């Protein structure tokens, strides 16, 4: 038949979803991690993002992450934290804090999100 697809994607009967990195917090919902994440935040991030993330300047107000990014929040958080935004004054943390530590910070930030 003209125009009939070869059907390669149906070969194993599963949906051939494009593979992309998974951005999900391994500590999601773990209350014991929140305080640890807050401490790390206050050591590494608070001098720009405010003690306990209380910061009035919008671009730096990490309490607005969920409002700003919705379901992409974990992805935006991790990529921004790892790579920074050097042109905007946000340093990259890739060689400073392991991803695991950054997810702990993210777990804390989850407790202070504005709705
Ligand atoms: C030297 C100051 C500085 C430090 C330290 C810093 N940041 Fe930032 N960060 C910024 C600035 C400035 C911005 C806003 C960039 C912009 O305007 O897009 C920002 C933006 C961000 C954003 C994106 C916010 C948004 O709404 O798009 C995230 C996420 C973030 N920082 C996480 C962190 C984390 C986590 C730490 C600690 C590990 C940290 N930052 C430490 C300066 C800093």
XYZ file of C-alpha atoms and ligand atoms in Angstrom:
158
model
C 0.000 0.000 0.000
C 1.220 3.437 -0.823
C 2.047 5.502 2.257
C 1.642 2.671 4.659
C 4.327 2.897 7.359
C 6.786 0.097 7.795
C 5.580 -0.440 11.342
C 9.048 -0.534 12.842
C 7.829 1.181 16.007
C 5.306 -1.541 16.653
C 7.968 -4.216 16.549
C 7.824 -5.042 20.255
C 4.290 -3.885 20.824
C 5.291 -1.166 23.336
C 4.930 2.577 22.981
C 8.259 3.792 21.688
C 8.480 6.835 23.944
C 11.527 8.974 23.177
C 14.077 8.426 25.902
C 14.791 11.493 27.977
C 16.504 11.999 31.308
C 14.291 11.551 34.323
C 14.144 14.541 36.624
C 12.577 13.295 39.784
C 13.445 13.893 43.385
C 14.572 10.651 45.032
C 13.654 12.127 48.445
C 10.189 13.314 47.484
C 7.897 13.412 50.505
C 10.613 12.359 52.982
C 10.160 14.675 55.939
C 13.423 13.612 57.557
C 15.311 15.089 54.597
C 13.663 18.515 54.782
C 15.688 19.848 57.724
C 18.922 18.531 56.235
C 18.082 20.235 52.954
C 17.316 23.497 54.748
C 20.720 23.406 56.455
C 22.470 22.823 53.126
C 20.439 25.601 51.559
C 21.405 27.999 54.325
C 25.078 27.109 53.900
C 25.315 27.262 50.102
C 22.407 29.228 48.687
C 21.021 31.642 51.286
C 23.441 34.503 50.744
C 21.794 35.028 47.365
C 18.412 33.353 47.817
C 17.713 34.495 51.404
C 17.789 32.682 54.748
C 15.253 29.818 54.615
C 14.568 30.951 51.021
C 12.853 34.165 52.127
C 13.826 36.505 49.345
C 11.803 39.408 47.994
C 13.567 39.774 44.679
C 11.480 37.750 42.240
C 14.108 36.209 39.971
C 15.863 34.885 43.085
C 12.742 33.944 45.031
C 12.876 30.145 45.044
C 9.490 29.999 46.807
C 7.982 30.749 43.417
C 9.532 27.810 41.545
C 6.325 25.756 41.453
C 4.247 28.780 40.475
C 6.680 29.572 37.697
C 7.439 26.137 36.320
C 4.554 23.883 37.316
C 5.212 20.264 36.454
C 8.634 21.114 34.998
C 9.834 22.359 38.383
C 12.154 19.434 39.144
C 13.772 19.648 35.728
C 14.265 23.420 35.881
C 15.601 23.170 39.428
C 18.176 20.496 38.701
C 19.417 21.836 35.381
C 19.649 25.385 36.741
C 21.418 24.247 39.896
C 23.908 22.073 37.979
C 24.663 24.459 35.134
C 23.845 27.803 36.747
C 22.961 30.886 34.740
C 26.402 32.426 34.660
C 25.246 35.413 32.611
C 22.673 36.221 35.339
C 24.839 35.690 38.417
C 23.674 32.173 39.303
C 26.778 29.984 39.719
C 26.939 26.352 38.515
C 27.018 23.754 41.300
C 27.936 20.742 39.169
C 31.416 20.367 40.636
C 30.521 21.673 44.075
C 27.495 19.722 45.275
C 26.544 16.196 44.192
C 23.087 15.808 42.663
C 21.953 14.025 45.795
C 22.668 17.106 47.912
C 20.852 19.323 45.444
C 17.790 17.083 45.651
C 17.900 17.481 49.436
C 17.834 21.248 48.955
C 14.929 20.764 46.552
C 13.116 18.713 49.186
C 13.422 21.636 51.601
C 12.268 24.096 48.935
C 9.158 21.966 48.507
C 8.120 23.002 52.027
C 8.202 26.741 51.281
C 6.522 26.934 47.858
C 3.911 29.633 47.384
C 0.584 28.604 46.011
C 26.077 34.120 44.028
C 24.645 34.150 44.193
C 23.886 32.826 44.100
C 24.078 31.675 44.818
C 25.133 31.401 45.869
C 23.041 30.761 44.407
N 22.258 31.339 43.455
Fe 20.645 30.486 42.523
N 20.354 32.188 41.455
C 21.084 33.354 41.586
C 20.496 34.372 40.754
C 20.989 35.798 40.612
C 19.393 33.778 40.104
C 18.408 34.424 39.105
C 18.878 34.141 37.710
C 17.932 34.772 36.718
O 17.696 35.967 36.806
O 17.449 34.028 35.856
C 19.333 32.397 40.578
C 18.390 31.485 40.146
C 18.261 30.203 40.645
C 17.264 29.260 40.208
C 16.207 29.495 39.150
C 15.103 30.361 39.710
C 13.986 30.646 38.726
O 12.910 31.039 39.205
O 14.158 30.478 37.519
C 17.444 28.129 40.954
C 16.646 26.849 40.863
C 18.571 28.372 41.837
N 19.048 29.640 41.628
C 19.041 27.465 42.742
C 20.124 27.704 43.587
C 20.595 26.742 44.566
C 19.969 25.379 44.815
C 21.672 27.306 45.179
C 22.550 26.693 46.259
C 23.062 25.371 45.983
C 21.876 28.612 44.578
N 20.905 28.822 43.626
C 22.882 29.489 44.932
C 22.191 33.532 42.384
C 22.728 32.608 43.247
